[in-house]
JSON list of C-alpha atoms and ligand atoms in Angstrom, two decimals:
[
{"chain": "E", "resi": 1, "resn": "MET", "atom": "CA", "xyz": [112.00, 82.67, 101.73]},
{"chain": "E", "resi": 2, "resn": "ASN", "atom": "CA", "xyz": [109.86, 85.75, 100.80]},
{"chain": "E", "resi": 3, "resn": "GLN", "atom": "CA", "xyz": [106.69, 86.43, 102.73]},
{"chain": "E", "resi": 4, "resn": "PRO", "atom": "CA", "xyz": [103.59, 85.93, 100.53]},
{"chain": "E", "resi": 5, "resn": "GLU", "atom": "CA", "xyz": [102.01, 89.25, 99.77]},
{"chain": "E", "resi": 6, "resn": "GLN", "atom": "CA", "xyz": [99.52, 90.46, 102.16]},
{"chain": "E", "resi": 7, "resn": "PRO", "atom": "CA", "xyz": [96.06, 89.64, 100.60]},
{"chain": "E", "resi": 8, "resn": "ASP", "atom": "CA", "xyz": [93.50, 92.44, 100.09]},
{"chain": "E", "resi": 9, "resn": "ILE", "atom": "CA", "xyz": [90.74, 89.97, 100.79]},
{"chain": "E", "resi": 10, "resn": "LEU", "atom": "CA", "xyz": [90.63, 86.59, 102.72]},
{"chain": "E", "resi": 11, "resn": "LEU", "atom": "CA", "xyz": [87.52, 84.45, 101.68]},
{"chain": "E", "resi": 12, "resn": "GLN", "atom": "CA", "xyz": [86.40, 82.01, 104.42]},
{"chain": "E", "resi": 13, "resn": "ILE", "atom": "CA", "xyz": [84.34, 79.20, 103.09]},
{"chain": "E", "resi": 14, "resn": "ALA", "atom": "CA", "xyz": [83.18, 76.21, 105.29]},
{"chain": "E", "resi": 15, "resn": "MET", "atom": "CA", "xyz": [82.47, 73.64, 102.61]},
{"chain": "E", "resi": 16, "resn": "ARG", "atom": "CA", "xyz": [84.82, 72.54, 99.70]},
{"chain": "E", "resi": 17, "resn": "VAL", "atom": "CA", "xyz": [81.89, 72.21, 97.29]},
{"chain": "E", "resi": 18, "resn": "GLU", "atom": "CA", "xyz": [81.02, 75.87, 98.01]},
{"chain": "E", "resi": 19, "resn": "ALA", "atom": "CA", "xyz": [84.55, 77.00, 97.40]},
{"chain": "E", "resi": 20, "resn": "MET", "atom": "CA", "xyz": [85.46, 75.01, 94.22]},
{"chain": "E", "resi": 21, "resn": "PRO", "atom": "CA", "xyz": [83.59, 77.20, 91.63]},
{"chain": "E", "resi": 22, "resn": "ILE", "atom": "CA", "xyz": [85.29, 80.28, 93.13]},
{"chain": "E", "resi": 23, "resn": "ILE", "atom": "CA", "xyz": [88.86, 78.65, 93.18]},
{"chain": "E", "resi": 24, "resn": "GLU", "atom": "CA", "xyz": [88.27, 77.50, 89.56]},
{"chain": "E", "resi": 25, "resn": "GLN", "atom": "CA", "xyz": [86.94, 80.68, 88.25]},
{"chain": "E", "resi": 26, "resn": "TRP", "atom": "CA", "xyz": [90.03, 82.76, 89.51]},
{"chain": "E", "resi": 27, "resn": "SER", "atom": "CA", "xyz": [92.51, 79.85, 89.07]},
{"chain": "E", "resi": 28, "resn": "LEU", "atom": "CA", "xyz": [93.68, 80.15, 92.73]},
{"chain": "E", "resi": 29, "resn": "THR", "atom": "CA", "xyz": [96.52, 77.79, 93.64]},
{"chain": "E", "resi": 30, "resn": "ALA", "atom": "CA", "xyz": [96.66, 75.60, 96.70]},
{"chain": "E", "resi": 31, "resn": "HIS", "atom": "CA", "xyz": [99.10, 76.74, 99.50]},
{"chain": "E", "resi": 32, "resn": "GLY", "atom": "CA", "xyz": [98.76, 73.93, 102.01]},
{"chain": "E", "resi": 33, "resn": "LYS", "atom": "CA", "xyz": [97.31, 73.94, 105.43]},
{"chain": "E", "resi": 34, "resn": "ILE", "atom": "CA", "xyz": [97.02, 76.89, 107.66]},
{"chain": "E", "resi": 35, "resn": "ASP", "atom": "CA", "xyz": [98.23, 74.86, 110.63]},
{"chain": "E", "resi": 36, "resn": "SER", "atom": "CA", "xyz": [99.64, 71.18, 110.72]},
{"chain": "E", "resi": 37, "resn": "ALA", "atom": "CA", "xyz": [96.99, 70.18, 113.30]},
{"chain": "E", "resi": 38, "resn": "LEU", "atom": "CA", "xyz": [93.98, 71.34, 111.31]},
{"chain": "E", "resi": 39, "resn": "PRO", "atom": "CA", "xyz": [92.54, 70.29, 107.97]},
{"chain": "E", "resi": 40, "resn": "ALA", "atom": "CA", "xyz": [91.88, 73.83, 106.80]},
{"chain": "E", "resi": 41, "resn": "GLU", "atom": "CA", "xyz": [93.44, 74.63, 103.49]},
{"chain": "E", "resi": 42, "resn": "LEU", "atom": "CA", "xyz": [94.68, 78.00, 102.01]},
{"chain": "E", "resi": 43, "resn": "TRP", "atom": "CA", "xyz": [94.46, 78.90, 98.44]},
{"chain": "E", "resi": 44, "resn": "ARG", "atom": "CA", "xyz": [96.06, 82.06, 96.94]},
{"chain": "E", "resi": 45, "resn": "GLY", "atom": "CA", "xyz": [95.85, 84.03, 93.58]},
{"chain": "E", "resi": 46, "resn": "ARG", "atom": "CA", "xyz": [94.63, 87.33, 92.06]},
{"chain": "E", "resi": 47, "resn": "ALA", "atom": "CA", "xyz": [91.21, 88.59, 90.86]},
{"chain": "E", "resi": 48, "resn": "HIS", "atom": "CA", "xyz": [90.18, 91.96, 89.60]},
{"chain": "E", "resi": 49, "resn": "GLY", "atom": "CA", "xyz": [93.55, 93.36, 90.56]},
{"chain": "E", "resi": 50, "resn": "ARG", "atom": "CA", "xyz": [93.30, 92.21, 94.20]},
{"chain": "E", "resi": 51, "resn": "GLN", "atom": "CA", "xyz": [95.54, 89.85, 96.17]},
{"chain": "E", "resi": 52, "resn": "ILE", "atom": "CA", "xyz": [93.31, 87.00, 97.22]},
{"chain": "E", "resi": 53, "resn": "ALA", "atom": "CA", "xyz": [93.57, 84.36, 99.83]},
{"chain": "E", "resi": 54, "resn": "LEU", "atom": "CA", "xyz": [90.83, 81.72, 100.41]},
{"chain": "E", "resi": 55, "resn": "VAL", "atom": "CA", "xyz": [90.62, 79.34, 103.25]},
{"chain": "E", "resi": 56, "resn": "ILE", "atom": "CA", "xyz": [88.29, 76.27, 103.51]},
{"chain": "E", "resi": 57, "resn": "HIS", "atom": "CA", "xyz": [87.63, 74.48, 106.71]},
{"chain": "E", "resi": 58, "resn": "GLY", "atom": "CA", "xyz": [88.76, 71.21, 105.41]},
{"chain": "E", "resi": 59, "resn": "CYS", "atom": "CA", "xyz": [87.84, 67.61, 105.81]},
{"chain": "E", "resi": 60, "resn": "ASP", "atom": "CA", "xyz": [87.44, 66.11, 109.28]},
{"chain": "E", "resi": 61, "resn": "ALA", "atom": "CA", "xyz": [89.76, 62.98, 109.65]},
{"chain": "E", "resi": 62, "resn": "THR", "atom": "CA", "xyz": [87.29, 61.18, 111.81]},
{"chain": "E", "resi": 63, "resn": "TYR", "atom": "CA", "xyz": [83.91, 61.92, 110.33]},
{"chain": "E", "resi": 64, "resn": "HIS", "atom": "CA", "xyz": [85.07, 62.52, 106.60]},
{"chain": "E", "resi": 65, "resn": "CYS", "atom": "CA", "xyz": [82.99, 65.53, 106.05]},
{"chain": "E", "resi": 66, "resn": "ASP", "atom": "CA", "xyz": [83.67, 69.34, 105.85]},
{"chain": "E", "resi": 67, "resn": "GLN", "atom": "CA", "xyz": [84.42, 70.73, 109.31]},
{"chain": "E", "resi": 68, "resn": "ILE", "atom": "CA", "xyz": [81.23, 73.03, 109.31]},
{"chain": "E", "resi": 69, "resn": "GLY", "atom": "CA", "xyz": [80.11, 75.05, 112.22]},
{"chain": "E", "resi": 70, "resn": "THR", "atom": "CA", "xyz": [81.15, 77.83, 114.73]},
{"chain": "E", "resi": 71, "resn": "GLU", "atom": "CA", "xyz": [83.99, 75.93, 116.52]},
{"chain": "E", "resi": 72, "resn": "THR", "atom": "CA", "xyz": [86.06, 75.45, 113.31]},
{"chain": "E", "resi": 73, "resn": "ALA", "atom": "CA", "xyz": [84.84, 78.94, 111.94]},
{"chain": "E", "resi": 74, "resn": "THR", "atom": "CA", "xyz": [86.42, 80.71, 114.98]},
{"chain": "E", "resi": 75, "resn": "ILE", "atom": "CA", "xyz": [89.72, 78.85, 114.89]},
{"chain": "E", "resi": 76, "resn": "VAL", "atom": "CA", "xyz": [90.14, 79.03, 111.03]},
{"chain": "E", "resi": 77, "resn": "ALA", "atom": "CA", "xyz": [89.17, 82.74, 111.10]},
{"chain": "E", "resi": 78, "resn": "PHE", "atom": "CA", "xyz": [91.80, 83.52, 113.76]},
{"chain": "E", "resi": 79, "resn": "LEU", "atom": "CA", "xyz": [94.56, 81.33, 112.33]},
{"chain": "E", "resi": 80, "resn": "ALA", "atom": "CA", "xyz": [93.98, 82.45, 108.72]},
{"chain": "E", "resi": 81, "resn": "LEU", "atom": "CA", "xyz": [93.82, 86.14, 109.74]},
{"chain": "E", "resi": 82, "resn": "ARG", "atom": "CA", "xyz": [97.12, 85.89, 111.79]},
{"chain": "E", "resi": 83, "resn": "CYS", "atom": "CA", "xyz": [98.91, 83.95, 109.07]},
{"chain": "E", "resi": 84, "resn": "THR", "atom": "CA", "xyz": [97.80, 85.86, 105.97]},
{"chain": "E", "resi": 85, "resn": "ARG", "atom": "CA", "xyz": [97.37, 89.43, 107.64]},
{"chain": "E", "resi": 86, "resn": "ALA", "atom": "CA", "xyz": [94.54, 89.95, 105.27]},
{"chain": "E", "resi": 87, "resn": "LYS", "atom": "CA", "xyz": [93.09, 93.44, 105.07]},
{"chain": "E", "resi": 88, "resn": "LEU", "atom": "CA", "xyz": [89.40, 92.28, 104.97]},
{"chain": "E", "resi": 89, "resn": "LEU", "atom": "CA", "xyz": [87.66, 88.94, 105.80]},
{"chain": "E", "resi": 90, "resn": "LEU", "atom": "CA", "xyz": [84.85, 87.81, 103.61]},
{"chain": "E", "resi": 91, "resn": "ASN", "atom": "CA", "xyz": [82.68, 84.88, 104.82]},
{"chain": "E", "resi": 92, "resn": "ALA", "atom": "CA", "xyz": [81.02, 83.21, 101.71]},
{"chain": "E", "resi": 93, "resn": "GLY", "atom": "CA", "xyz": [78.60, 80.35, 101.86]},
{"chain": "E", "resi": 94, "resn": "THR", "atom": "CA", "xyz": [75.10, 79.12, 101.65]},
{"chain": "E", "resi": 95, "resn": "CYS", "atom": "CA", "xyz": [72.18, 79.80, 104.07]},
{"chain": "E", "resi": 96, "resn": "GLY", "atom": "CA", "xyz": [68.63, 79.07, 104.97]},
{"chain": "E", "resi": 97, "resn": "GLY", "atom": "CA", "xyz": [66.25, 81.91, 103.71]},
{"chain": "E", "resi": 98, "resn": "PHE", "atom": "CA", "xyz": [62.74, 82.95, 104.72]},
{"chain": "E", "resi": 99, "resn": "GLN", "atom": "CA", "xyz": [59.77, 83.04, 102.28]},
{"chain": "E", "resi": 100, "resn": "SER", "atom": "CA", "xyz": [58.06, 85.43, 104.75]},
{"chain": "E", "resi": 101, "resn": "GLN", "atom": "CA", "xyz": [61.11, 87.81, 104.07]},
{"chain": "E", "resi": 102, "resn": "GLY", "atom": "CA", "xyz": [60.51, 87.39, 100.25]},
{"chain": "E", "resi": 103, "resn": "ALA", "atom": "CA", "xyz": [63.46, 84.92, 99.70]},
{"chain": "E", "resi": 104, "resn": "HIS", "atom": "CA", "xyz": [63.74, 82.60, 96.87]},
{"chain": "E", "resi": 105, "resn": "ILE", "atom": "CA", "xyz": [66.20, 79.79, 96.30]},
{"chain": "E", "resi": 106, "resn": "GLY", "atom": "CA", "xyz": [69.42, 81.19, 94.87]},
{"chain": "E", "resi": 107, "resn": "ASP", "atom": "CA", "xyz": [68.97, 84.70, 96.27]},
{"chain": "E", "resi": 108, "resn": "ALA", "atom": "CA", "xyz": [72.14, 86.30, 97.46]},
{"chain": "E", "resi": 109, "resn": "TYR", "atom": "CA", "xyz": [72.34, 88.30, 100.77]},
{"chain": "E", "resi": 110, "resn": "MET", "atom": "CA", "xyz": [74.91, 90.68, 102.18]},
{"chain": "E", "resi": 111, "resn": "PRO", "atom": "CA", "xyz": [73.68, 90.88, 105.69]},
{"chain": "E", "resi": 112, "resn": "THR", "atom": "CA", "xyz": [74.79, 93.84, 108.07]},
{"chain": "E", "resi": 113, "resn": "ARG", "atom": "CA", "xyz": [73.49, 92.20, 111.24]},
{"chain": "E", "resi": 114, "resn": "PHE", "atom": "CA", "xyz": [74.72, 88.91, 112.86]},
{"chain": "E", "resi": 115, "resn": "PHE", "atom": "CA", "xyz": [73.78, 87.23, 116.05]},
{"chain": "E", "resi": 116, "resn": "PHE", "atom": "CA", "xyz": [73.64, 83.61, 117.64]},
{"chain": "E", "resi": 117, "resn": "HIS", "atom": "CA", "xyz": [70.08, 82.13, 117.95]},
{"chain": "E", "resi": 118, "resn": "ASP", "atom": "CA", "xyz": [71.17, 79.17, 120.07]},
{"chain": "E", "resi": 119, "resn": "GLN", "atom": "CA", "xyz": [73.56, 80.59, 122.63]},
{"chain": "E", "resi": 120, "resn": "ARG", "atom": "CA", "xyz": [70.93, 81.16, 125.27]},
{"chain": "E", "resi": 121, "resn": "VAL", "atom": "CA", "xyz": [72.46, 82.17, 128.69]},
{"chain": "E", "resi": 122, "resn": "ASP", "atom": "CA", "xyz": [69.81, 83.43, 131.06]},
{"chain": "E", "resi": 123, "resn": "LEU", "atom": "CA", "xyz": [72.25, 85.34, 133.32]},
{"chain": "E", "resi": 124, "resn": "ASP", "atom": "CA", "xyz": [72.38, 89.03, 133.45]},
{"chain": "E", "resi": 125, "resn": "LEU", "atom": "CA", "xyz": [76.20, 89.13, 132.96]},
{"chain": "E", "resi": 126, "resn": "PHE", "atom": "CA", "xyz": [76.24, 86.75, 129.94]},
{"chain": "E", "resi": 127, "resn": "ARG", "atom": "CA", "xyz": [72.99, 87.15, 128.03]},
{"chain": "E", "resi": 128, "resn": "ALA", "atom": "CA", "xyz": [74.18, 89.73, 125.61]},
{"chain": "E", "resi": 129, "resn": "PHE", "atom": "CA", "xyz": [77.57, 87.94, 125.17]},
{"chain": "E", "resi": 130, "resn": "GLY", "atom": "CA", "xyz": [75.76, 84.71, 124.29]},
{"chain": "E", "resi": 131, "resn": "ILE", "atom": "CA", "xyz": [73.62, 86.41, 121.63]},
{"chain": "E", "resi": 132, "resn": "GLY", "atom": "CA", "xyz": [76.74, 88.16, 120.27]},
{"chain": "E", "resi": 133, "resn": "ASP", "atom": "CA", "xyz": [74.78, 90.77, 118.27]},
{"chain": "E", "resi": 134, "resn": "ARG", "atom": "CA", "xyz": [77.07, 92.66, 115.93]},
{"chain": "E", "resi": 135, "resn": "SER", "atom": "CA", "xyz": [76.50, 95.04, 113.03]},
{"chain": "E", "resi": 136, "resn": "ILE", "atom": "CA", "xyz": [78.88, 95.93, 110.08]},
{"chain": "E", "resi": 137, "resn": "ALA", "atom": "CA", "xyz": [78.74, 98.77, 107.41]},
{"chain": "E", "resi": 138, "resn": "ASP", "atom": "CA", "xyz": [76.63, 98.11, 104.31]},
{"chain": "E", "resi": 139, "resn": "ARG", "atom": "CA", "xyz": [78.65, 98.13, 101.14]},
{"chain": "E", "resi": 140, "resn": "PRO", "atom": "CA", "xyz": [75.94, 99.33, 98.75]},
{"chain": "E", "resi": 141, "resn": "SER", "atom": "CA", "xyz": [78.03, 99.32, 95.66]},
{"chain": "E", "resi": 142, "resn": "ALA", "atom": "CA", "xyz": [79.30, 95.73, 96.04]},
{"chain": "E", "resi": 143, "resn": "ARG", "atom": "CA", "xyz": [75.88, 94.71, 97.17]},
{"chain": "E", "resi": 144, "resn": "HIS", "atom": "CA", "xyz": [74.26, 96.21, 94.12]},
{"chain": "E", "resi": 145, "resn": "ALA", "atom": "CA", "xyz": [76.99, 94.70, 91.77]},
{"chain": "E", "resi": 146, "resn": "ALA", "atom": "CA", "xyz": [76.20, 91.31, 93.22]},
{"chain": "E", "resi": 147, "resn": "GLN", "atom": "CA", "xyz": [72.44, 91.90, 93.09]},
{"chain": "E", "resi": 148, "resn": "ALA", "atom": "CA", "xyz": [72.43, 90.86, 96.70]},
{"chain": "E", "resi": 149, "resn": "LYS", "atom": "CA", "xyz": [69.96, 92.00, 99.35]},
{"chain": "E", "resi": 150, "resn": "ILE", "atom": "CA", "xyz": [70.63, 93.45, 102.68]},
{"chain": "E", "resi": 151, "resn": "GLY", "atom": "CA", "xyz": [69.49, 91.40, 105.66]},
{"chain": "E", "resi": 152, "resn": "THR", "atom": "CA", "xyz": [70.18, 89.95, 109.12]},
{"chain": "E", "resi": 153, "resn": "CYS", "atom": "CA", "xyz": [71.97, 86.71, 109.66]},
{"chain": "E", "resi": 154, "resn": "SER", "atom": "CA", "xyz": [71.37, 84.30, 112.62]},
{"chain": "E", "resi": 155, "resn": "THR", "atom": "CA", "xyz": [73.96, 81.65, 113.37]},
{"chain": "E", "resi": 156, "resn": "GLY", "atom": "CA", "xyz": [73.53, 78.36, 115.23]},
{"chain": "E", "resi": 157, "resn": "SER", "atom": "CA", "xyz": [74.93, 74.79, 115.43]},
{"chain": "E", "resi": 158, "resn": "SER", "atom": "CA", "xyz": [71.80, 72.96, 113.88]},
{"chain": "E", "resi": 159, "resn": "LEU", "atom": "CA", "xyz": [70.57, 72.72, 110.32]},
{"chain": "E", "resi": 160, "resn": "ASP", "atom": "CA", "xyz": [66.93, 72.15, 111.70]},
{"chain": "E", "resi": 161, "resn": "VAL", "atom": "CA", "xyz": [64.99, 74.77, 113.61]},
{"chain": "E", "resi": 162, "resn": "THR", "atom": "CA", "xyz": [62.82, 74.84, 116.78]},
{"chain": "E", "resi": 163, "resn": "ALA", "atom": "CA", "xyz": [59.59, 76.55, 117.29]},
{"chain": "E", "resi": 164, "resn": "SER", "atom": "CA", "xyz": [61.21, 79.28, 119.64]},
{"chain": "E", "resi": 165, "resn": "GLU", "atom": "CA", "xyz": [63.81, 79.88, 117.11]},
{"chain": "E", "resi": 166, "resn": "LEU", "atom": "CA", "xyz": [61.22, 80.34, 114.35]},
{"chain": "E", "resi": 167, "resn": "ALA", "atom": "CA", "xyz": [59.60, 82.87, 116.53]},
{"chain": "E", "resi": 168, "resn": "LEU", "atom": "CA", "xyz": [62.73, 84.73, 117.31]},
{"chain": "E", "resi": 169, "resn": "PHE", "atom": "CA", "xyz": [63.49, 84.83, 113.59]},
{"chain": "E", "resi": 170, "resn": "ALA", "atom": "CA", "xyz": [60.30, 86.49, 112.86]},
{"chain": "E", "resi": 171, "resn": "ARG", "atom": "CA", "xyz": [60.56, 88.99, 115.65]},
{"chain": "E", "resi": 172, "resn": "GLU", "atom": "CA", "xyz": [64.12, 90.08, 114.46]},
{"chain": "E", "resi": 173, "resn": "SER", "atom": "CA", "xyz": [63.23, 89.85, 110.68]},
{"chain": "E", "resi": 174, "resn": "VAL", "atom": "CA", "xyz": [66.12, 87.39, 110.04]},
{"chain": "E", "resi": 175, "resn": "THR", "atom": "CA", "xyz": [66.77, 86.79, 106.46]},
{"chain": "E", "resi": 176, "resn": "CYS", "atom": "CA", "xyz": [69.68, 84.33, 106.61]},
{"chain": "E", "resi": 177, "resn": "LYS", "atom": "CA", "xyz": [70.17, 81.25, 108.83]},
{"chain": "E", "resi": 178, "resn": "ASP", "atom": "CA", "xyz": [73.59, 79.95, 108.73]},
{"chain": "E", "resi": 179, "resn": "MET", "atom": "CA", "xyz": [76.23, 77.99, 110.86]},
{"chain": "E", "resi": 180, "resn": "GLU", "atom": "CA", "xyz": [79.38, 80.18, 110.84]},
{"chain": "E", "resi": 181, "resn": "ALA", "atom": "CA", "xyz": [78.88, 83.82, 110.32]},
{"chain": "E", "resi": 182, "resn": "ALA", "atom": "CA", "xyz": [78.32, 85.35, 113.85]},
{"chain": "E", "resi": 183, "resn": "ALA", "atom": "CA", "xyz": [81.40, 83.28, 115.06]},
{"chain": "E", "resi": 184, "resn": "ILE", "atom": "CA", "xyz": [83.53, 84.72, 112.21]},
{"chain": "E", "resi": 185, "resn": "VAL", "atom": "CA", "xyz": [82.34, 88.30, 112.65]},
{"chain": "E", "resi": 186, "resn": "ARG", "atom": "CA", "xyz": [83.31, 88.09, 116.30]},
{"chain": "E", "resi": 187, "resn": "VAL", "atom": "CA", "xyz": [87.05, 87.18, 115.30]},
{"chain": "E", "resi": 188, "resn": "ALA", "atom": "CA", "xyz": [87.06, 89.84, 112.80]},
{"chain": "E", "resi": 189, "resn": "HIS", "atom": "CA", "xyz": [86.03, 92.38, 115.37]},
{"chain": "E", "resi": 190, "resn": "ASP", "atom": "CA", "xyz": [88.61, 91.11, 117.85]},
{"chain": "E", "resi": 191, "resn": "LEU", "atom": "CA", "xyz": [91.34, 91.33, 115.20]},
{"chain": "E", "resi": 192, "resn": "ASP", "atom": "CA", "xyz": [90.08, 94.77, 114.15]},
{"chain": "E", "resi": 193, "resn": "THR", "atom": "CA", "xyz": [89.61, 93.42, 110.50]},
{"chain": "E", "resi": 194, "resn": "PRO", "atom": "CA", "xyz": [86.71, 94.67, 108.35]},
{"chain": "E", "resi": 195, "resn": "PHE", "atom": "CA", "xyz": [84.12, 92.03, 107.53]},
{"chain": "E", "resi": 196, "resn": "VAL", "atom": "CA", "xyz": [81.70, 91.27, 104.71]},
{"chain": "E", "resi": 197, "resn": "ALA", "atom": "CA", "xyz": [79.52, 88.22, 104.30]},
{"chain": "E", "resi": 198, "resn": "VAL", "atom": "CA", "xyz": [77.83, 86.90, 101.21]},
{"chain": "E", "resi": 199, "resn": "LYS", "atom": "CA", "xyz": [75.05, 84.21, 101.65]},
{"chain": "E", "resi": 200, "resn": "VAL", "atom": "CA", "xyz": [73.10, 82.42, 99.06]},
{"chain": "E", "resi": 201, "resn": "VAL", "atom": "CA", "xyz": [69.86, 80.72, 99.90]},
{"chain": "E", "resi": 202, "resn": "THR", "atom": "CA", "xyz": [69.73, 76.86, 99.49]},
{"chain": "E", "resi": 203, "resn": "ASP", "atom": "CA", "xyz": [66.56, 76.28, 101.52]},
{"chain": "E", "resi": 204, "resn": "LEU", "atom": "CA", "xyz": [63.61, 78.02, 103.02]},
{"chain": "E", "resi": 205, "resn": "VAL", "atom": "CA", "xyz": [63.55, 77.76, 106.83]},
{"chain": "E", "resi": 206, "resn": "ASP", "atom": "CA", "xyz": [59.73, 78.58, 107.06]},
{"chain": "E", "resi": 207, "resn": "HIS", "atom": "CA", "xyz": [58.76, 76.18, 104.31]},
{"chain": "E", "resi": 208, "resn": "PRO", "atom": "CA", "xyz": [57.26, 72.76, 105.21]},
{"chain": "E", "resi": 209, "resn": "GLU", "atom": "CA", "xyz": [59.64, 70.78, 103.02]},
{"chain": "E", "resi": 210, "resn": "PRO", "atom": "CA", "xyz": [62.67, 69.33, 105.17]},
{"chain": "E", "resi": 211, "resn": "VAL", "atom": "CA", "xyz": [65.66, 71.51, 104.95]},
{"chain": "E", "resi": 212, "resn": "ALA", "atom": "CA", "xyz": [67.96, 68.67, 104.25]},
{"chain": "E", "resi": 213, "resn": "THR", "atom": "CA", "xyz": [66.00, 67.72, 101.07]},
{"chain": "E", "resi": 214, "resn": "ALA", "atom": "CA", "xyz": [66.01, 71.30, 99.71]},
{"chain": "E", "resi": 215, "resn": "PHE", "atom": "CA", "xyz": [69.61, 71.77, 100.61]},
{"chain": "E", "resi": 216, "resn": "VAL", "atom": "CA", "xyz": [70.87, 68.77, 98.64]},
{"chain": "E", "resi": 217, "resn": "ARG", "atom": "CA", "xyz": [68.54, 69.56, 95.72]},
{"chain": "E", "resi": 218, "resn": "ASN", "atom": "CA", "xyz": [69.62, 73.22, 95.45]},
{"chain": "E", "resi": 219, "resn": "LEU", "atom": "CA", "xyz": [73.21, 73.16, 96.56]},
{"chain": "E", "resi": 220, "resn": "ALA", "atom": "CA", "xyz": [74.50, 73.17, 92.88]},
{"chain": "E", "resi": 221, "resn": "VAL", "atom": "CA", "xyz": [72.53, 76.19, 91.76]},
{"chain": "E", "resi": 222, "resn": "ALA", "atom": "CA", "xyz": [73.32, 78.07, 95.00]},
{"chain": "E", "resi": 223, "resn": "ARG", "atom": "CA", "xyz": [77.08, 77.47, 94.68]},
{"chain": "E", "resi": 224, "resn": "ALA", "atom": "CA", "xyz": [77.12, 78.59, 91.01]},
{"chain": "E", "resi": 225, "resn": "ARG", "atom": "CA", "xyz": [75.22, 81.67, 92.16]},
{"chain": "E", "resi": 226, "resn": "LEU", "atom": "CA", "xyz": [77.68, 82.20, 95.02]},
{"chain": "E", "resi": 227, "resn": "ALA", "atom": "CA", "xyz": [80.65, 82.24, 92.77]},
{"chain": "E", "resi": 228, "resn": "VAL", "atom": "CA", "xyz": [78.97, 84.75, 90.48]},
{"chain": "E", "resi": 229, "resn": "ALA", "atom": "CA", "xyz": [78.06, 86.96, 93.40]},
{"chain": "E", "resi": 230, "resn": "ILE", "atom": "CA", "xyz": [81.51, 86.73, 94.88]},
{"chain": "E", "resi": 231, "resn": "ASP", "atom": "CA", "xyz": [83.16, 87.64, 91.56]},
{"chain": "E", "resi": 232, "resn": "ALA", "atom": "CA", "xyz": [81.01, 90.75, 91.39]},
{"chain": "E", "resi": 233, "resn": "VAL", "atom": "CA", "xyz": [81.55, 91.74, 95.08]},
{"chain": "E", "resi": 234, "resn": "VAL", "atom": "CA", "xyz": [85.34, 91.35, 94.80]},
{"chain": "E", "resi": 235, "resn": "ALA", "atom": "CA", "xyz": [85.40, 93.59, 91.59]},
{"chain": "E", "resi": 236, "resn": "ALA", "atom": "CA", "xyz": [83.36, 96.22, 93.39]},
{"chain": "E", "resi": 237, "resn": "LEU", "atom": "CA", "xyz": [84.84, 96.27, 96.96]},
{"chain": "W", "resi": 1, "resn": "LIG", "atom": "N1", "xyz": [73.08, 76.44, 105.35]},
{"chain": "W", "resi": 1, "resn": "LIG", "atom": "C1", "xyz": [72.27, 76.28, 104.33]},
{"chain": "W", "resi": 1, "resn": "LIG", "atom": "N2", "xyz": [70.84, 76.16, 104.76]},
{"chain": "W", "resi": 1, "resn": "LIG", "atom": "C2", "xyz": [70.98, 76.36, 106.16]},
{"chain": "W", "resi": 1, "resn": "LIG", "atom": "C3", "xyz": [70.08, 76.21, 107.18]},
{"chain": "W", "resi": 1, "resn": "LIG", "atom": "N3", "xyz": [68.77, 76.08, 106.95]},
{"chain": "W", "resi": 1, "resn": "LIG", "atom": "N4", "xyz": [70.40, 76.44, 108.46]},
{"chain": "W", "resi": 1, "resn": "LIG", "atom": "C4", "xyz": [71.91, 76.55, 108.79]},
{"chain": "W", "resi": 1, "resn": "LIG", "atom": "N5", "xyz": [72.72, 76.54, 107.75]},
{"chain": "W", "resi": 1, "resn": "LIG", "atom": "C5", "xyz": [72.37, 76.43, 106.47]}
]
């Protein structure tokens, strides 16, 4: 059997609901699982003259929800890059934003700095590894095409936030809080693959409304905005 064409871009999206508008707008076709032991699903197609692969984390068989978070993000990024040999990895998804940084619901960001806010290892040898601070090149033409802002993304394993994390976000001028990007950029770095992230704000971390309430209310708007931003970014990359 012929090897499928090497994708120019591999999109990694944690939640099916975030991915579906993108899959539909480009009429991508389902290509099964990336590994028989994982629920992660691969889609393929073309957009703007580019060969596209898209992987979603898939539905957990025990808990019946998308396998969000850093553990699945790492294994899916690694396996999907290995099996597709994509030239660039693009993590797309939603995030918490910050009104103190001028964010509004539905704003798109293309961060250039990523770290973990909840991997605290107070040992000299491991402190920096836990934080996992990495920067990538800005893509100004793609960012302008998507009307996205530049920023800093902090990744952790909780939807809510602690007081010490809020202080860290303010100190580091964090613009996006998510649950995957810092894990994925680490894999992209290890596999020497260029990385881009596009994040759309569903909730404001430094607002009194509970995150979960805002997230559920704003998800439809954010995922539609994400599809528009991704289309513009892929056309301009
Ligand atoms: N995804 C969307 N909103 C988020 C938040 N506040 N924290 C982490 N991930 C998110």
